[in-house]
């Protein structure tokens, strides 16, 4: 990934047909790869989509394309893990962290009510922190953040120095949150997985960093949540363009 041409490699998997024909989202994945690493990236994403706790997909698309825009190199958000006993405690903590970023409670409640209406979203909902209005027009699909990855090898070094589970989920979530929060329109992100066997989620913002919360839902629950709280006074089209198109490489060195 270090030099030469860079490729975006992406995967989406669904069951009961493709997403655009009403299929239920199973899994998605985003990677950046040098030409020589495309095969490995495709295999990784294939495996990810095939073996998923949400079930067996009957639709999968894996694609790659050469990226022509220069990549932006950034440091990962600082990470903290908050241990909680119950989803109620976890959500109360998430809400108060979001309030710390200046978002009013009724806006958070309304945003959460809005995403709860969708049973399976593959992307995120963008909410204006001033009005509580949804700012993307992507309906049940939401906005999918694309074209981001760790610099090769930096994720292992980072995980080794942070007490995180070894699976790639946390590393992928940190990359996504780092990209999402790295734009002036971003205020905060609230996320937990739609996977029934994964209950840890997070609140992220530039100032708070990546705040993991160990329980945000019950096991067996397939309802996920991904909300990007944004400053609607900024140019939201350019934020969505950034989320979908700007290549971002996360770099981390031990001496930090
Ligand atoms: C997802 O898997 O869809 C999101 C996972 C978010 C939490 C990852 C973590 O920090 O444990
Ligand atoms: Mg998932």
Short mmCIF file of C-alpha atoms and ligand atoms in Angstrom, two decimals:
data_model
loop_
_atom_site.label_atom_id
_atom_site.label_comp_id
_atom_site.label_asym_id
_atom_site.label_seq_id
_atom_site.Cartn_x
_atom_site.Cartn_y
_atom_site.Cartn_z
CA UNK A 1 0.00 0.00 0.00
CA UNK A 2 3.01 2.27 0.52
CA UNK A 3 3.84 3.37 -2.99
CA UNK A 4 2.61 3.22 -6.55
CA UNK A 5 -0.98 2.80 -7.61
CA UNK A 6 -3.56 2.32 -4.90
CA UNK A 7 -6.74 0.31 -5.31
CA UNK A 8 -9.97 0.47 -3.38
CA UNK A 9 -11.26 -3.08 -2.75
CA UNK A 10 -14.80 -3.37 -1.41
CA UNK A 11 -17.32 -6.04 -0.59
CA UNK A 12 -21.02 -6.13 0.24
CA UNK A 13 -23.05 -9.21 1.04
CA UNK A 14 -26.77 -9.66 1.60
CA UNK A 15 -29.40 -12.37 1.91
CA UNK A 16 -32.76 -12.67 0.17
CA UNK A 17 -31.28 -10.85 -2.81
CA UNK A 18 -29.05 -7.81 -3.32
CA UNK A 19 -29.45 -4.75 -1.11
CA UNK A 20 -31.05 -2.75 -3.92
CA UNK A 21 -33.78 -5.38 -4.30
CA UNK A 22 -34.65 -5.43 -0.63
CA UNK A 23 -32.09 -7.99 0.57
CA UNK A 24 -30.96 -7.92 4.20
CA UNK A 25 -27.46 -6.57 4.72
CA UNK A 26 -25.06 -9.24 6.03
CA UNK A 27 -21.60 -7.77 5.76
CA UNK A 28 -19.47 -5.09 4.12
CA UNK A 29 -15.78 -4.40 3.91
CA UNK A 30 -13.37 -1.75 2.71
CA UNK A 31 -9.68 -2.03 2.00
CA UNK A 32 -6.94 -0.19 0.18
CA UNK A 33 -4.34 -2.31 -1.58
CA UNK A 34 -1.39 -2.08 -3.92
CA UNK A 35 -1.92 -3.97 -7.17
CA UNK A 36 0.08 -6.96 -5.89
CA UNK A 37 -2.09 -7.23 -2.76
CA UNK A 38 -5.47 -7.20 -4.49
CA UNK A 39 -5.81 -10.99 -4.52
CA UNK A 40 -5.15 -11.19 -0.79
CA UNK A 41 -7.63 -8.37 -0.10
CA UNK A 42 -10.33 -10.06 -2.21
CA UNK A 43 -9.79 -13.37 -0.37
CA UNK A 44 -9.99 -11.62 2.98
CA UNK A 45 -13.26 -9.91 2.06
CA UNK A 46 -14.72 -13.09 0.55
CA UNK A 47 -14.03 -14.95 3.79
CA UNK A 48 -15.47 -12.09 5.82
CA UNK A 49 -18.74 -12.06 3.89
CA UNK A 50 -19.12 -15.85 3.70
CA UNK A 51 -18.66 -16.58 7.40
CA UNK A 52 -20.89 -14.22 9.21
CA UNK A 53 -23.00 -14.48 12.33
CA UNK A 54 -25.89 -12.78 10.50
CA UNK A 55 -26.16 -15.83 8.27
CA UNK A 56 -25.33 -17.12 4.82
CA UNK A 57 -25.41 -14.54 2.04
CA UNK A 58 -27.04 -15.32 -1.29
CA UNK A 59 -25.62 -12.16 -2.84
CA UNK A 60 -22.10 -10.82 -2.72
CA UNK A 61 -20.27 -8.21 -4.74
CA UNK A 62 -16.53 -7.70 -4.52
CA UNK A 63 -15.01 -5.00 -6.68
CA UNK A 64 -11.77 -3.15 -7.04
CA UNK A 65 -10.88 0.09 -8.75
CA UNK A 66 -7.78 2.19 -9.12
CA UNK A 67 -7.80 5.38 -7.07
CA UNK A 68 -6.51 8.51 -8.72
CA UNK A 69 -6.87 10.99 -5.85
CA UNK A 70 -3.90 11.33 -3.47
CA UNK A 71 -4.43 9.64 -0.09
CA UNK A 72 -4.59 11.66 3.12
CA UNK A 73 -2.43 10.15 5.90
CA UNK A 74 -3.76 10.56 9.45
CA UNK A 75 -3.19 9.22 12.97
CA UNK A 76 -5.85 6.99 14.56
CA UNK A 77 -8.19 8.47 17.15
CA UNK A 78 -7.03 7.84 20.72
CA UNK A 79 -8.87 4.88 22.19
CA UNK A 80 -10.44 4.26 25.57
CA UNK A 81 -12.51 1.23 26.65
CA UNK A 82 -15.39 1.91 29.05
CA UNK A 83 -16.58 -1.21 30.89
CA UNK A 84 -20.30 -1.27 31.65
CA UNK A 85 -22.57 -3.94 33.14
CA UNK A 86 -25.74 -3.54 31.07
CA UNK A 87 -26.86 -2.08 27.71
CA UNK A 88 -28.86 0.53 29.66
CA UNK A 89 -25.71 1.67 31.44
CA UNK A 90 -23.84 1.59 28.12
CA UNK A 91 -26.42 3.68 26.30
CA UNK A 92 -26.60 6.18 29.18
CA UNK A 93 -22.82 6.59 28.93
CA UNK A 94 -23.01 6.91 25.12
CA UNK A 95 -25.67 9.60 25.41
CA UNK A 96 -23.67 11.57 27.97
CA UNK A 97 -20.49 11.36 25.86
CA UNK A 98 -22.48 12.70 22.90
CA UNK A 99 -23.79 15.51 25.10
CA UNK A 100 -20.17 16.34 25.99
CA UNK A 101 -19.62 17.08 22.30
CA UNK A 102 -22.39 19.69 22.54
CA UNK A 103 -25.27 17.70 21.04
CA UNK A 104 -28.56 18.27 22.85
CA UNK A 105 -30.26 15.20 24.33
CA UNK A 106 -33.49 15.52 22.35
CA UNK A 107 -31.49 15.55 19.11
CA UNK A 108 -29.76 12.31 20.14
CA UNK A 109 -33.11 10.73 21.08
CA UNK A 110 -34.69 11.74 17.77
CA UNK A 111 -31.73 10.48 15.76
CA UNK A 112 -31.86 7.14 17.55
CA UNK A 113 -35.61 6.86 16.96
CA UNK A 114 -35.01 7.54 13.28
CA UNK A 115 -32.37 4.80 12.77
CA UNK A 116 -34.47 2.34 14.79
CA UNK A 117 -37.07 2.44 11.99
CA UNK A 118 -34.70 0.68 9.59
CA UNK A 119 -34.22 -3.04 10.07
CA UNK A 120 -31.02 -3.45 8.04
CA UNK A 121 -28.89 -0.52 6.93
CA UNK A 122 -25.54 -0.99 5.28
CA UNK A 123 -24.49 2.64 5.74
CA UNK A 124 -24.86 5.53 8.16
CA UNK A 125 -27.47 8.19 8.77
CA UNK A 126 -26.28 11.84 8.87
CA UNK A 127 -28.04 14.01 11.43
CA UNK A 128 -27.76 17.79 11.77
CA UNK A 129 -26.91 18.60 15.40
CA UNK A 130 -28.78 21.92 15.18
CA UNK A 131 -32.13 20.80 13.76
CA UNK A 132 -32.10 17.02 14.28
CA UNK A 133 -32.93 16.66 10.57
CA UNK A 134 -31.53 13.83 8.50
CA UNK A 135 -29.16 15.36 5.93
CA UNK A 136 -28.43 12.48 3.57
CA UNK A 137 -31.09 11.31 1.15
CA UNK A 138 -29.95 7.71 1.02
CA UNK A 139 -33.06 6.22 2.67
CA UNK A 140 -32.54 2.68 4.06
CA UNK A 141 -29.12 2.41 2.41
CA UNK A 142 -27.44 5.27 4.27
CA UNK A 143 -23.99 6.65 3.47
CA UNK A 144 -21.24 4.08 3.14
CA UNK A 145 -17.77 5.23 4.14
CA UNK A 146 -15.23 3.96 1.65
CA UNK A 147 -11.57 4.12 0.67
CA UNK A 148 -9.82 3.90 4.03
CA UNK A 149 -7.40 1.46 5.61
CA UNK A 150 -4.42 1.13 7.88
CA UNK A 151 -0.96 1.58 6.48
CA UNK A 152 0.29 -2.00 6.02
CA UNK A 153 1.50 -3.43 9.33
CA UNK A 154 0.56 -0.39 11.43
CA UNK A 155 -2.69 -2.01 12.63
CA UNK A 156 -0.84 -4.94 14.21
CA UNK A 157 1.61 -2.59 15.93
CA UNK A 158 -1.26 -0.43 17.14
CA UNK A 159 -3.32 -3.41 18.41
CA UNK A 160 -0.23 -4.80 20.16
CA UNK A 161 0.15 -1.58 22.14
CA UNK A 162 -3.57 -1.21 22.94
CA UNK A 163 -5.39 -3.82 24.91
CA UNK A 164 -7.93 -4.71 22.21
CA UNK A 165 -9.34 -8.05 21.06
CA UNK A 166 -7.25 -9.54 18.29
CA UNK A 167 -9.98 -9.67 15.68
CA UNK A 168 -10.00 -7.19 12.85
CA UNK A 169 -13.34 -5.64 13.82
CA UNK A 170 -11.86 -3.09 16.21
CA UNK A 171 -9.09 -2.15 13.80
CA UNK A 172 -11.62 -1.62 11.01
CA UNK A 173 -13.94 0.40 13.25
CA UNK A 174 -11.08 2.66 14.38
CA UNK A 175 -10.16 3.38 10.77
CA UNK A 176 -13.74 4.21 9.91
CA UNK A 177 -14.27 6.44 12.96
CA UNK A 178 -10.94 8.20 12.34
CA UNK A 179 -11.99 9.02 8.80
CA UNK A 180 -15.52 10.05 9.81
CA UNK A 181 -14.23 12.43 12.53
CA UNK A 182 -11.45 13.85 10.37
CA UNK A 183 -13.58 16.43 8.57
CA UNK A 184 -14.70 19.85 9.81
CA UNK A 185 -18.40 18.97 9.35
CA UNK A 186 -18.15 16.00 11.77
CA UNK A 187 -19.32 16.44 15.36
CA UNK A 188 -19.51 12.84 16.62
CA UNK A 189 -20.34 9.26 15.68
CA UNK A 190 -22.47 6.72 17.54
CA UNK A 191 -22.11 3.09 16.47
CA UNK A 192 -22.83 -0.43 17.43
CA UNK A 193 -22.90 -3.54 15.30
CA UNK A 194 -25.89 -5.28 13.78
CA UNK A 195 -24.13 -8.62 14.36
CA UNK A 196 -26.11 -10.62 16.93
CA UNK A 197 -22.94 -11.88 18.62
CA UNK A 198 -21.21 -8.51 19.08
CA UNK A 199 -22.42 -6.01 21.66
CA UNK A 200 -19.54 -3.54 22.06
CA UNK A 201 -19.92 -0.22 20.29
CA UNK A 202 -18.51 3.28 20.53
CA UNK A 203 -18.90 7.02 20.53
CA UNK A 204 -16.21 8.88 18.61
CA UNK A 205 -15.26 12.48 18.09
CA UNK A 206 -12.05 14.34 17.40
CA UNK A 207 -11.81 15.52 21.02
CA UNK A 208 -13.20 12.43 22.83
CA UNK A 209 -11.34 9.99 20.60
CA UNK A 210 -12.65 6.47 20.09
CA UNK A 211 -14.63 5.64 23.25
CA UNK A 212 -15.49 1.95 23.27
CA UNK A 213 -18.46 0.94 25.40
CA UNK A 214 -18.53 -2.77 26.17
CA UNK A 215 -22.32 -3.26 26.14
CA UNK A 216 -24.67 -1.27 23.98
CA UNK A 217 -27.25 -3.97 23.21
CA UNK A 218 -28.20 -7.52 24.20
CA UNK A 219 -26.72 -10.63 22.56
CA UNK A 220 -29.00 -11.94 19.79
CA UNK A 221 -30.16 -8.45 18.81
CA UNK A 222 -29.63 -7.78 15.10
CA UNK A 223 -30.37 -4.08 15.32
CA UNK A 224 -27.29 -1.99 14.70
CA UNK A 225 -26.80 1.76 14.88
CA UNK A 226 -24.56 4.08 12.89
CA UNK A 227 -25.24 7.78 13.21
CA UNK A 228 -22.94 10.58 12.09
CA UNK A 229 -23.82 13.79 13.92
CA UNK A 230 -22.80 16.69 11.72
CA UNK A 231 -22.73 20.47 11.74
CA UNK A 232 -25.40 21.26 9.16
CA UNK A 233 -23.92 24.74 8.68
CA UNK A 234 -20.96 23.13 6.91
CA UNK A 235 -21.02 21.89 3.31
CA UNK A 236 -22.64 18.46 3.71
CA UNK A 237 -22.25 17.50 0.05
CA UNK A 238 -18.53 17.89 0.37
CA UNK A 239 -18.59 15.85 3.62
CA UNK A 240 -20.46 13.00 1.90
CA UNK A 241 -18.06 13.22 -1.03
CA UNK A 242 -15.15 13.01 1.44
CA UNK A 243 -16.70 9.98 3.20
CA UNK A 244 -17.26 8.10 -0.03
CA UNK A 245 -14.26 9.12 -2.09
CA UNK A 246 -11.31 10.61 -0.21
CA UNK A 247 -8.67 7.91 0.32
CA UNK A 248 -7.49 7.93 3.94
CA UNK A 249 -4.55 5.92 5.28
CA UNK A 250 -4.18 5.57 9.05
CA UNK A 251 -0.60 5.53 10.28
CA UNK A 252 0.62 4.78 13.78
CA UNK A 253 4.10 4.69 15.25
CA UNK A 254 5.01 3.24 18.64
CA UNK A 255 6.80 6.34 19.94
CA UNK A 256 3.59 8.42 20.20
C1 LIG B 1 -19.33 -3.32 13.56
O1 LIG B 1 -18.80 -4.40 13.72
O2 LIG B 1 -20.18 -3.16 12.70
C2 LIG B 1 -18.96 -2.17 14.42
C3 LIG B 1 -18.17 -2.55 15.60
C4 LIG B 1 -17.93 -1.40 16.51
C5 LIG B 1 -17.18 -1.70 17.79
C6 LIG B 1 -15.84 -2.30 17.63
C7 LIG B 1 -15.08 -2.30 18.95
O3 LIG B 1 -14.40 -1.30 19.26
O4 LIG B 1 -15.14 -3.31 19.66
MG1 LIG B 2 -21.69 -5.91 10.72
#
